[in-house]
XYZ file of C-alpha atoms in Angstrom:
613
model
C -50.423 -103.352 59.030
C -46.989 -101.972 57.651
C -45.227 -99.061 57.059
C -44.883 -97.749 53.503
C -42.825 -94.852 52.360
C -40.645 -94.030 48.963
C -41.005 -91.136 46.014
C -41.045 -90.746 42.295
C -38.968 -88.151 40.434
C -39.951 -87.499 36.629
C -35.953 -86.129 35.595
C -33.573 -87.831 38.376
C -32.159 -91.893 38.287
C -33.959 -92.904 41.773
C -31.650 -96.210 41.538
C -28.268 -94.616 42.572
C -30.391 -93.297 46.084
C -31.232 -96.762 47.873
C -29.425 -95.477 50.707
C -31.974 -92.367 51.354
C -34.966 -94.979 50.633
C -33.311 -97.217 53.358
C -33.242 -94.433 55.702
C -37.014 -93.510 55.377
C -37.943 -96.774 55.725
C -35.780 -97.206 58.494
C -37.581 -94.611 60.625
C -40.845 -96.598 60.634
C -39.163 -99.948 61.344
C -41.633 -100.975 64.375
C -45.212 -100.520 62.495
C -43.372 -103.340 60.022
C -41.122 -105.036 62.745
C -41.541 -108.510 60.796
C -39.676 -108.102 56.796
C -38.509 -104.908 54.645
C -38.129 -104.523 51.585
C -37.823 -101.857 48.145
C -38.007 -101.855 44.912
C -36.263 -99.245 43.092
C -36.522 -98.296 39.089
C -35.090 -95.325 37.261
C -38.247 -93.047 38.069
C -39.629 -95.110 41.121
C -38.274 -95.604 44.844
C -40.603 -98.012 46.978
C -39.864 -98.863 50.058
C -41.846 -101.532 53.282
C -41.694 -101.964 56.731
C -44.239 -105.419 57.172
C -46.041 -106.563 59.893
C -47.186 -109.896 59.357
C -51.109 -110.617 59.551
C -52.607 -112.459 56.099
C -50.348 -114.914 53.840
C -47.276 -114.724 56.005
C -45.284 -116.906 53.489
C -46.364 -114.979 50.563
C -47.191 -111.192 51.114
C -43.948 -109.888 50.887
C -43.730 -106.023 49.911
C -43.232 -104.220 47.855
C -44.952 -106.674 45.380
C -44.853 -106.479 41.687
C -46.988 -107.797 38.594
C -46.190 -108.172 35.440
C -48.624 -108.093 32.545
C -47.625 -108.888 28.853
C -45.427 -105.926 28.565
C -47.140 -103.925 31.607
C -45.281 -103.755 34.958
C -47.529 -102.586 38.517
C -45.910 -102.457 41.747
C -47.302 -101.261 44.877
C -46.543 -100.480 48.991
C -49.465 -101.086 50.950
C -50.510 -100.526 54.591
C -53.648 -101.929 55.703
C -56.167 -104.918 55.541
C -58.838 -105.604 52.539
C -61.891 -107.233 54.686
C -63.476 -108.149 51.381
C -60.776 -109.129 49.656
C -61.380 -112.933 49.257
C -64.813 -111.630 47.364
C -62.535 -109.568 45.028
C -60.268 -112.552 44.482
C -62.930 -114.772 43.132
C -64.656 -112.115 40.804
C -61.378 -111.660 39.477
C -60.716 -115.293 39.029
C -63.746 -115.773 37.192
C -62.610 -112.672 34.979
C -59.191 -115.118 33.882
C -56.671 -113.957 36.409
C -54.614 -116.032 38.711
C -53.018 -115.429 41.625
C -49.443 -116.619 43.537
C -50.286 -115.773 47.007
C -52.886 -115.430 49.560
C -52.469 -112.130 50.061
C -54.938 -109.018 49.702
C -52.022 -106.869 48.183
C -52.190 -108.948 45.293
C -55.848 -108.588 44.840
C -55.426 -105.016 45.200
C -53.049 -104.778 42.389
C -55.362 -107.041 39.997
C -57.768 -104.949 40.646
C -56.702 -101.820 39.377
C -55.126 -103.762 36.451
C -59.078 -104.998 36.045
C -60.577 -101.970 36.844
C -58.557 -99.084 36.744
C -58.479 -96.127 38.859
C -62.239 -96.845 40.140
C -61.145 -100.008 41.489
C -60.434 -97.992 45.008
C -64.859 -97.677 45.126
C -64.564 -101.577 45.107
C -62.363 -102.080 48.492
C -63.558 -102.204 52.342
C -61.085 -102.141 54.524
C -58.506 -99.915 56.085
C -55.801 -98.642 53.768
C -53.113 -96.463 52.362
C -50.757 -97.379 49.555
C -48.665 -95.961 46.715
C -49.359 -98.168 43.650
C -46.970 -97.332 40.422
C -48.327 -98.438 36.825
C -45.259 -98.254 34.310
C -47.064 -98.388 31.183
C -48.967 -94.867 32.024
C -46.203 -93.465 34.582
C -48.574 -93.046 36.617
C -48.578 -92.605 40.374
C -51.548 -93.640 42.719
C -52.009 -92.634 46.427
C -55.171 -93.716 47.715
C -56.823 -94.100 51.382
C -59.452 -95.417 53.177
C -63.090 -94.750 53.415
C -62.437 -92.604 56.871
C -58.979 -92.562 56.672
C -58.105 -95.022 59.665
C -54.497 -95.558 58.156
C -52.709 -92.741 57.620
C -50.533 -91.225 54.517
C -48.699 -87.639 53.970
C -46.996 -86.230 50.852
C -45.045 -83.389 49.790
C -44.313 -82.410 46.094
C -40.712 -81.073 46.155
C -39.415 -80.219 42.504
C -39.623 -83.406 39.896
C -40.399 -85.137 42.702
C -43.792 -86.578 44.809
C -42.151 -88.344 48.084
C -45.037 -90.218 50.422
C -45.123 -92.022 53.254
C -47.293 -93.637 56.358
C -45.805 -91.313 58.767
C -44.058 -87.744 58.728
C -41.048 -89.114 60.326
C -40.475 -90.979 57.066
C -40.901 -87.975 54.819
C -38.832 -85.928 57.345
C -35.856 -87.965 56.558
C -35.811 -86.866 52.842
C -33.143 -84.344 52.332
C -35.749 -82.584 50.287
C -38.555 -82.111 52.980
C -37.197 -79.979 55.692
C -38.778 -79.323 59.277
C -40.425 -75.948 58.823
C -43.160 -75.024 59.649
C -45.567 -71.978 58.449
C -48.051 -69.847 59.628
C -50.803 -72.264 59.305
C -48.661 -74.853 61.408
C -47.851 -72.925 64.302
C -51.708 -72.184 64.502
C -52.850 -75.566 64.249
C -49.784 -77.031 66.782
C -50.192 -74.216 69.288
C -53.194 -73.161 68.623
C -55.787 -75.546 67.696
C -54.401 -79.337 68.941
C -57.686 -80.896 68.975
C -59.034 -80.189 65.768
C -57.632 -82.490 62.868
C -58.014 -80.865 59.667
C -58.275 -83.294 56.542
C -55.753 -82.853 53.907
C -53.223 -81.053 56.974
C -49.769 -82.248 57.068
C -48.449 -79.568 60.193
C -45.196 -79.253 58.177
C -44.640 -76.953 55.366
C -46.214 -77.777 51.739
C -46.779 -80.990 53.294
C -50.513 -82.769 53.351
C -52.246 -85.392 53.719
C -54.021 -87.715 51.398
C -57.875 -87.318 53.056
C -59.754 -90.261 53.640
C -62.226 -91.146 50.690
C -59.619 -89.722 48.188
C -56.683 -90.441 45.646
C -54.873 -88.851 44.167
C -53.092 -89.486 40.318
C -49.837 -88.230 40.042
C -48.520 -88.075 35.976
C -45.833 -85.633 34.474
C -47.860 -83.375 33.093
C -50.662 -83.265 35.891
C -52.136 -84.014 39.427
C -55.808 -85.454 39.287
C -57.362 -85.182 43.065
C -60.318 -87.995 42.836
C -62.839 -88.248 45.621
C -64.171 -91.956 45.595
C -66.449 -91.992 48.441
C -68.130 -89.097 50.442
C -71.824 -89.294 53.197
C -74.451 -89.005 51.132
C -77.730 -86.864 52.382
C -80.863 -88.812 51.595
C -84.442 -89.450 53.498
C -84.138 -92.607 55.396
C -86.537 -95.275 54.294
C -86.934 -98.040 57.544
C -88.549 -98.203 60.293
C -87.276 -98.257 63.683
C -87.326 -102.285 63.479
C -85.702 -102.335 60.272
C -83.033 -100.125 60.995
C -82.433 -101.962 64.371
C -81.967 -105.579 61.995
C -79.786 -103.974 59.681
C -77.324 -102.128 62.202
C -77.261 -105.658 63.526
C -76.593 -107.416 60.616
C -74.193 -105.178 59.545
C -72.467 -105.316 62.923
C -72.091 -108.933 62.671
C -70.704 -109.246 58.956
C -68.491 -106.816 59.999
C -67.006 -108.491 62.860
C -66.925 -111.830 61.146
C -65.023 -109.871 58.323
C -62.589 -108.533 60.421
C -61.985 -111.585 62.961
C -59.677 -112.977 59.507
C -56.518 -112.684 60.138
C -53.284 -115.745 60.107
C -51.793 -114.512 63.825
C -54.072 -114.537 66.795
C -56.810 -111.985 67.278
C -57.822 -110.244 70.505
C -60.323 -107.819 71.783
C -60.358 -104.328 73.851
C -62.987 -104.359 76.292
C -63.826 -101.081 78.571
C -67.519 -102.191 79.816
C -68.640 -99.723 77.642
C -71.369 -100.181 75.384
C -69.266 -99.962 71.938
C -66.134 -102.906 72.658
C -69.122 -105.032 74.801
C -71.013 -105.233 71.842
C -68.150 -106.116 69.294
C -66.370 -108.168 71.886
C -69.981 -109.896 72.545
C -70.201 -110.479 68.863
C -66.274 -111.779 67.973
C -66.658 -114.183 71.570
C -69.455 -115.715 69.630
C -67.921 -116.113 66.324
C -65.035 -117.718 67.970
C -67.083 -120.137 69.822
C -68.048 -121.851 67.104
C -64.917 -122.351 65.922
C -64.063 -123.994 69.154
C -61.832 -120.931 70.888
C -61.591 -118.336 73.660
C -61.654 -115.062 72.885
C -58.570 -113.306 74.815
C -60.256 -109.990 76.059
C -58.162 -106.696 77.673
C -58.802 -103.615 79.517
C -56.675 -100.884 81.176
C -56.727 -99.842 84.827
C -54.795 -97.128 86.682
C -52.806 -98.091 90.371
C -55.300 -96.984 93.184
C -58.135 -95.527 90.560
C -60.838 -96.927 93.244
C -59.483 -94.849 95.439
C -58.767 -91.278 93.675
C -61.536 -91.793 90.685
C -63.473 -88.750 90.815
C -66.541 -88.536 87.988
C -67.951 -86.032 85.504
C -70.286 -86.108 82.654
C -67.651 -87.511 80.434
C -66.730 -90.053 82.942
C -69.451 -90.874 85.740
C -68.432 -94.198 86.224
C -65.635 -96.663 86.670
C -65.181 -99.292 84.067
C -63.983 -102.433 86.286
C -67.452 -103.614 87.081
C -68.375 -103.582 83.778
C -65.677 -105.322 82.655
C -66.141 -107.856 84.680
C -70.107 -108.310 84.074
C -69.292 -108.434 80.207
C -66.314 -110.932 80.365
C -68.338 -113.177 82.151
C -70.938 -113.070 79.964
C -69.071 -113.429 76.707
C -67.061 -116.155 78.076
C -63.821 -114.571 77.338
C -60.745 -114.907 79.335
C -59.856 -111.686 80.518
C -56.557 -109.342 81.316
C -56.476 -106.230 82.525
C -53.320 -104.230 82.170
C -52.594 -102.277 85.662
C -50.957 -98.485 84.969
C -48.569 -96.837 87.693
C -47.502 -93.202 87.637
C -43.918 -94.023 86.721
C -45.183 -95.637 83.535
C -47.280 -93.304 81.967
C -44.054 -90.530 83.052
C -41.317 -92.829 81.941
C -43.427 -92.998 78.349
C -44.848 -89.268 78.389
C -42.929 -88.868 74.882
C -43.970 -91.850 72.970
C -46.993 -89.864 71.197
C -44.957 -86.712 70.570
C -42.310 -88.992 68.675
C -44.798 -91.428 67.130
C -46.753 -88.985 65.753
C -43.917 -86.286 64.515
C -45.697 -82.989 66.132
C -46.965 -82.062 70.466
C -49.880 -84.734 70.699
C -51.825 -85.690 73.832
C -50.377 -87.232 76.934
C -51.570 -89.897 79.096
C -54.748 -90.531 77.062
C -52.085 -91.649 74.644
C -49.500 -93.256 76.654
C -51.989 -95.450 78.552
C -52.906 -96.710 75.242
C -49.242 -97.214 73.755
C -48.834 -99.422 77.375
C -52.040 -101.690 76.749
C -50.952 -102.453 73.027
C -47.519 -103.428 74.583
C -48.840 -105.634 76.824
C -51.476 -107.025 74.600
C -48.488 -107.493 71.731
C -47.118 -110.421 73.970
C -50.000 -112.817 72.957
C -51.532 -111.297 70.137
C -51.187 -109.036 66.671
C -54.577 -107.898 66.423
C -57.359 -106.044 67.980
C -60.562 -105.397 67.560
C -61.540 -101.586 69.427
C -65.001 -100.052 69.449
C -63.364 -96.675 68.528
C -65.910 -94.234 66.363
C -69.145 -95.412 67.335
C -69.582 -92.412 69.329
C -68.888 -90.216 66.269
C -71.447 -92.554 64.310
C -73.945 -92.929 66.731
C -74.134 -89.404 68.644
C -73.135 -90.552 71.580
C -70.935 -87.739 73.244
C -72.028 -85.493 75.624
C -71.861 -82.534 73.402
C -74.400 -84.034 70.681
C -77.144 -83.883 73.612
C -77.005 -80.230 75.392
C -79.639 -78.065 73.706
C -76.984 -74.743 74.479
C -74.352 -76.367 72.533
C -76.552 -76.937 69.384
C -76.059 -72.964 68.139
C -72.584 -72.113 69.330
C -70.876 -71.090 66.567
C -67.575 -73.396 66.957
C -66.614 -77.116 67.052
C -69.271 -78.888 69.665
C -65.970 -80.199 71.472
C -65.000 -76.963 72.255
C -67.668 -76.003 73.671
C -68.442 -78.338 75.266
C -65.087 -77.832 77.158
C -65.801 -74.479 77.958
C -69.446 -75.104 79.052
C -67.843 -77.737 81.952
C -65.164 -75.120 82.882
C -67.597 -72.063 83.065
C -65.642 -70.179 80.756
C -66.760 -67.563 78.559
C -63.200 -67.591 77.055
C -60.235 -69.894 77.557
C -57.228 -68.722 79.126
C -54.195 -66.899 77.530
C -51.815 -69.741 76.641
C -49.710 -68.540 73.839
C -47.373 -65.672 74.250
C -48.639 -62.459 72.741
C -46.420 -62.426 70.411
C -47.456 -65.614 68.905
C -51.589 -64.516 69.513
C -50.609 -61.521 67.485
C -48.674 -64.033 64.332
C -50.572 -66.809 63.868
C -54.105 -65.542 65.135
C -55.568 -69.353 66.678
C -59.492 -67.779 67.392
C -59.439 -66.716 63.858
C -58.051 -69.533 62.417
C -60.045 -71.911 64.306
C -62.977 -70.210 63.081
C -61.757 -70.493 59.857
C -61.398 -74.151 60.170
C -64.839 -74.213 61.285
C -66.342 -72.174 58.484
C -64.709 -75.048 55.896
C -66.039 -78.058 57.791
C -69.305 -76.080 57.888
C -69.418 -75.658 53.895
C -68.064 -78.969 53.411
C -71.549 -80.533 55.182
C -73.871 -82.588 52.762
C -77.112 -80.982 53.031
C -80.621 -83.092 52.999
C -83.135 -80.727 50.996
C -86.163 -79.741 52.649
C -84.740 -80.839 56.175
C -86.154 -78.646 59.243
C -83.635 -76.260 61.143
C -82.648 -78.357 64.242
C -82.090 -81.863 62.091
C -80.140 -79.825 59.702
C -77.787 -78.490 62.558
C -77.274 -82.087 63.713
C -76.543 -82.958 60.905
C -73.814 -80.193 60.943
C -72.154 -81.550 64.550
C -72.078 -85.316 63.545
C -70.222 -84.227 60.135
C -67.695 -82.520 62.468
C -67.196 -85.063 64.788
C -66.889 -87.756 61.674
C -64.252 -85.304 59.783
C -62.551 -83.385 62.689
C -62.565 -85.232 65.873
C -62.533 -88.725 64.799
C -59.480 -88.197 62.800
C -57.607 -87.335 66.116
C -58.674 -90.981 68.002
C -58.328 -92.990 64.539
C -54.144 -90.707 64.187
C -54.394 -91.663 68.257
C -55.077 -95.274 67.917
C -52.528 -95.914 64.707
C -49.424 -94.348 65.908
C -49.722 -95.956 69.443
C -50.613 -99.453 68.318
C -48.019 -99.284 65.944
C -45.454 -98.203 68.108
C -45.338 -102.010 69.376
C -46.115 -103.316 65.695
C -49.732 -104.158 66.995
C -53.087 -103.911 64.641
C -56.245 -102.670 65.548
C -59.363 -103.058 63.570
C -62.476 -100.634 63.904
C -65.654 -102.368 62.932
C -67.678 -99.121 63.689
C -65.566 -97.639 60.692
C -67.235 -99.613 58.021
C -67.998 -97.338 55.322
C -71.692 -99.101 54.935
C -72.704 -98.753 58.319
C -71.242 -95.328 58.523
C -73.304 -94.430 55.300
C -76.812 -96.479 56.476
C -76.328 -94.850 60.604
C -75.752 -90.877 58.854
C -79.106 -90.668 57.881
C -80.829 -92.140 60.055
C -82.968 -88.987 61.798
C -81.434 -88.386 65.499
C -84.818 -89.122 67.232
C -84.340 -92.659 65.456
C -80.461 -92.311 66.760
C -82.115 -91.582 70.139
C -84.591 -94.181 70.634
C -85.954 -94.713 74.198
C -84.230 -91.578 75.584
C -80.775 -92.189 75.699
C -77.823 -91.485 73.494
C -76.993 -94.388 71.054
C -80.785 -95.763 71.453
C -80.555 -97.255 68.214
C -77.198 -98.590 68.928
C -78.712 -100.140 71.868
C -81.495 -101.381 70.046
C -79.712 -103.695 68.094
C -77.561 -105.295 70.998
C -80.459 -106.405 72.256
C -80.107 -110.032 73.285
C -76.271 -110.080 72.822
C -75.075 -108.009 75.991
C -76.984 -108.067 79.496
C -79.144 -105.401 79.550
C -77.542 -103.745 82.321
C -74.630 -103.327 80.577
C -76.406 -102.720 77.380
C -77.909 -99.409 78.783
C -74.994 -98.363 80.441
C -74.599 -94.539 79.865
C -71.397 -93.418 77.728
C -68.463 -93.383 79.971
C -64.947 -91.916 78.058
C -61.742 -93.327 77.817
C -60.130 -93.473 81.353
C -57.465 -91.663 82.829
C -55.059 -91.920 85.797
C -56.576 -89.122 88.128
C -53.160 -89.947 90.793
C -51.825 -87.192 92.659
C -48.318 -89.031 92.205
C -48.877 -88.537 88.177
C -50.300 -84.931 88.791
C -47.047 -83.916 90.598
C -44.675 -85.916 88.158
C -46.310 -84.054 84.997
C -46.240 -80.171 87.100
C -42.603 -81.091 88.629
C -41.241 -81.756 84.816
C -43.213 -78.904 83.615
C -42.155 -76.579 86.230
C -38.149 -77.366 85.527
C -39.108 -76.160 81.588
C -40.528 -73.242 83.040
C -37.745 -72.498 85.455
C -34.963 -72.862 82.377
C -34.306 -69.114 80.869
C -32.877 -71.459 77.948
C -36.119 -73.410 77.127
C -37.322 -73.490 73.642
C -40.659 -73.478 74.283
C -40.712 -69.890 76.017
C -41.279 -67.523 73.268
C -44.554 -69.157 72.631
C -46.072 -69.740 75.766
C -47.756 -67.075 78.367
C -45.191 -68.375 81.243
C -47.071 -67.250 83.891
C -50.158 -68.979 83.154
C -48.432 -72.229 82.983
C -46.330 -71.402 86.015
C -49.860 -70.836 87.742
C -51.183 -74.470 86.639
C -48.348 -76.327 87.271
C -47.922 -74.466 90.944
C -51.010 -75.535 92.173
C -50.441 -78.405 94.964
C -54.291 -79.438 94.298
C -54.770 -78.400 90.328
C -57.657 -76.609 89.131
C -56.279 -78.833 86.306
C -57.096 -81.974 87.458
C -60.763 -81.486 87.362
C -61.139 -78.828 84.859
C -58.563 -78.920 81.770
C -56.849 -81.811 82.973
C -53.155 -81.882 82.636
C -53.412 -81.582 79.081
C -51.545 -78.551 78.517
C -48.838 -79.064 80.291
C -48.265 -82.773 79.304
C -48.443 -80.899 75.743
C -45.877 -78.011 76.965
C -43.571 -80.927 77.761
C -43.761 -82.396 74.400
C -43.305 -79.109 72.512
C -39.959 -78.371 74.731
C -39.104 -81.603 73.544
C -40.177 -80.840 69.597
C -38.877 -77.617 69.464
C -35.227 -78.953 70.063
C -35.360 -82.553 68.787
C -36.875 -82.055 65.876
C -34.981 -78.716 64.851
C -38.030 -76.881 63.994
C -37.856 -74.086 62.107
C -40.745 -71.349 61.526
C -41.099 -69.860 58.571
């Protein structure tokens, strides 16, 4: 895992601006905290930030190949699981190889291949890979975008990298934002929108894409996409092959040169993976090092709800044991998670979430002390069905994102409360641009011909939560791991068992009555069945009055400032009424989200010199 970043420019010499390529790269230099390096040539600026996890000796970056009189170079963020397959199909095919590294498979394999070689890789990736011959730029990224890359075309020039920060500090991409961004920052925070880059004219590349970038033309190339298609097994037979696909992904993804480590929350998903990698390392002799967060006093001030019924320690505990892994669980205090309420805002470039984030930035740092890599059970839920939402019959027809209303179905809402200022309701409209939003995900949805009304709707809220909720845990889990320059792997993110699992009919995905039945199913035999039928508990949170105070107290002095940034776009007096309650409303119902969020827009607005245009 790394940090790439650089840009092309068809009419200017790139070499006389190392300095700005420094800069950029500069910006990202803890996702690569282990080498940098560029490569600069009249019409091409690369630059890398490198963590070190395969071929430490010989996977510097960026890397080069010469070919006859042909000249590739790439920047590369990510891992190749299959890339030791690649390596010997290309050796039989006459080419050789210098290192042990998966970036130099990747670059034989568009020379081999060309531009379809992207349909050929499983893994989790973004890079920029430059072919002299052609002039010809390639952006390309993973199946479901785990890794993340932006770009913004400004003149002659196409300037990329893995994070905005990086782009930011091109004097050519400036911190505006338009219409669209205000609506989506303000407006709609937890719906990610593929392609959406918050900052003006500046996007992302979507997962499943790449893009070719030549003088004369831009080529936008979709190499993988879910497929609609009758499903042909069995129960049994689906049950075997989500297991066997489980376990050659987690043998895949257990490769790695610096030591490997598992999250574990009790919960079905990281149970079953961590069940599965214990295993694997068993018979290569080892322990599997296992970790899982807690909160000071959460015994004590836990309070449940269908998102959350249940503590995880117990569970923890029960699975450890079983899997025979030796265990740590990182202990959070309310100082913490205030002292760090910033990190997502600045590792992420725009307002993000708060504690859900910070908790995790404050596990990877204390799992970065023995380890470089994780394996997390992040997306099975979106895979599987196995939120809340995908199971209440009044949710099925609401006309919006299933998350949303979901959230308004647990706070009895018929309508959310009045946030934004009026004059920013009035500007940037966020009802009718999240319904917009909506409408594209909605026409975006591969159909399955002849499939009945309710299957077809289903069909409709898994695509959402695959394209516009998992995108915000996948951004959530990437910025804050590499914050520390830590990895994290997502089995459940392998394209094939995303593709077999998305047509599988949901009273197959629902087996025996509960959510992720088939799931289940196939971790039959590898976790205790207690823990194996656990019901879906979410990510936890520190529920501490001492944190609930700390976030209203810092809230309250923004509110109290007649010089704040933030106040022409907020409704004051609604936030002045959360963060005045001495018992919140908030803590139960909308959490402290908003007003962790107003704290990190204060801090945006002024630190990041935003302009709105």
């Amino acid at each position: 895992m790394c940090g790439i970043t650089g840009w092309i420019d068809w009419e200017e010499d790139v070499t006389r601006q190392g300095a700005i390529l420094e800069t950029m790269a500069a910006t990202m230099r803890y996702r690569g905290p282990d080498a940098k390096g560029i490569w600069l040539t009249p019409r091409v600026a690369f630059a890398h930030r490198r963590l070190m996890v395969i071929d430490p000796a010989g996977g510097a970056q960026p890397m080069a190949y010469t070919s006859g009189s042909h000249t590739y170079a790439i920047t590369y963020n990510g891992e190749i699981y299959n890339f030791r397959e690649l390596r010997g199909e290309l050796e039989t095919r006459g080419h050789t190889f210098s290192t042990k590294s998966d970036t130099e498979v990747i670059l034989h394999a568009y020379v081999e291949w060309g531009e379809d070689f992207t349909r050929r890789l499983n893994g989790i990736f973004a890079f920029a890979l430059w072919d002299e011959q052609r002039q010809r730029l390639l952006l390309a990224r993973d199946h479901l975008g785990v890794k993340p890359l932006f770009y913004a075309q400004r003149g002659s020039a196409v300037i990329f990298g893995s994070e905005l920060k990086a782009l930011l500090a091109h004097p050519r991409v400036q911190p505006e934002v338009d219409r669209d961004g205000m609506a989506d920052i303000l407006g709609a925070s937890i719906i990610r929108t593929p392609g959406f880059g918050y900052f003006h004219d500046v996007h992302e590349v979507r997962p499943g894409y790449q893009l070719i970038f030549e003088r004369e033309r831009t080529r936008v190339n979709q190499y993988w996409s879910l497929r609609s298609a009758p499903h042909p097994d069995d129960v049994e037979t689906t049950t075997q092959r989500i297991r066997d696909l489980l376990k050659d992904t987690v043998k895949r993804q257990l490769i790695a040169d610096v030591p490997v480590v598992s999250m574990l929350s009790g919960g079905l998903d990281s149970s079953g993976l961590t069940a599965l990698a214990a295993e694997e390392f068993r018979r290569e002799g080892r322990q599997l090092e296992t970790y899982s967060i807690d909160f000071v006093e959460s015994d004590e001030y836990f309070t449940g709800n269908d998102m959350r019924p249940s503590l995880d320690a117990p569970w923890v505990t029960r699975v450890a044991e079983h899997a025979m892994t030796r265990h740590h669980t990182v202990t959070v205090d309310t100082p913490e998670l205030l002292e760090n309420l910033l990190v997502p805002l600045y590792a992420h470039d725009v307002p993000a979430m708060g504690q859900i984030e910070t908790s995790l930035y404050l596990i990877f740092k204390a799992m970065k002390e023995q380890a470089t890599v994780a394996l997390s059970g992040e997306s099975a839920d979106e895979v599987f069905g196995g939120y809340p939402w995908y199971h209440y019959e009044e949710i099925l027809n609401i006309n919006t994102f299933p998350w949303l209303a979901m959230m308004r179905r647990r706070r009895s809402l018929s309508s959310p409360p009045r946030l934004l200022s009026e004059e920013v309701m009035q500007k940037v409209s966020p009802f009718e641009y999240i319904a917009r939003r909506y409408q594209e995900a909605l026409a975006e949805v591969p159909r399955l011909e002849g499939e009945d009304a309710e299957e077809a709707r289903r069909r409709e809220i898994m695509y959402m939560g695959l394209t516009r909720w998992l995108p915000l845990l996948l951004d959530r889990k990437d910025r804050m791991s590499m914050a520390v320059g830590f990895e994290v792997r997502v089995p459940f993110c392998d394209y094939r068992l995303v593709e077999y699992v998305w047509n599988i009919p949901w009273q197959m995905k629902t087996v025996d009555n509960i959510e992720k039945g088939i799931l289940r199913r196939a971790l039959q035999g590898i976790l205790p069945d207690d823990a194996r039928m656990r019901r879906k508990s979410a990510y936890p949170s520190s529920q501490h009055p001492s944190y609930i105070k700390g976030v209203c107290d810092w809230a309250l002095q923004i509110l109290n400032d007649p010089n704040a940034a933030v106040r022409p776009y907020i409704n004051v007096d609604t936030y002045r009424a959360f963060a005045n309650k001495d018992n919140p409303v908030l803590g139960q119902d909308f959490g402290i989200g908003p007003l962790e969020r107003l704290i990190q827009l204060e801090t945006w607005l002024k630190e990041y010199h935003i302009r709105f245009v």
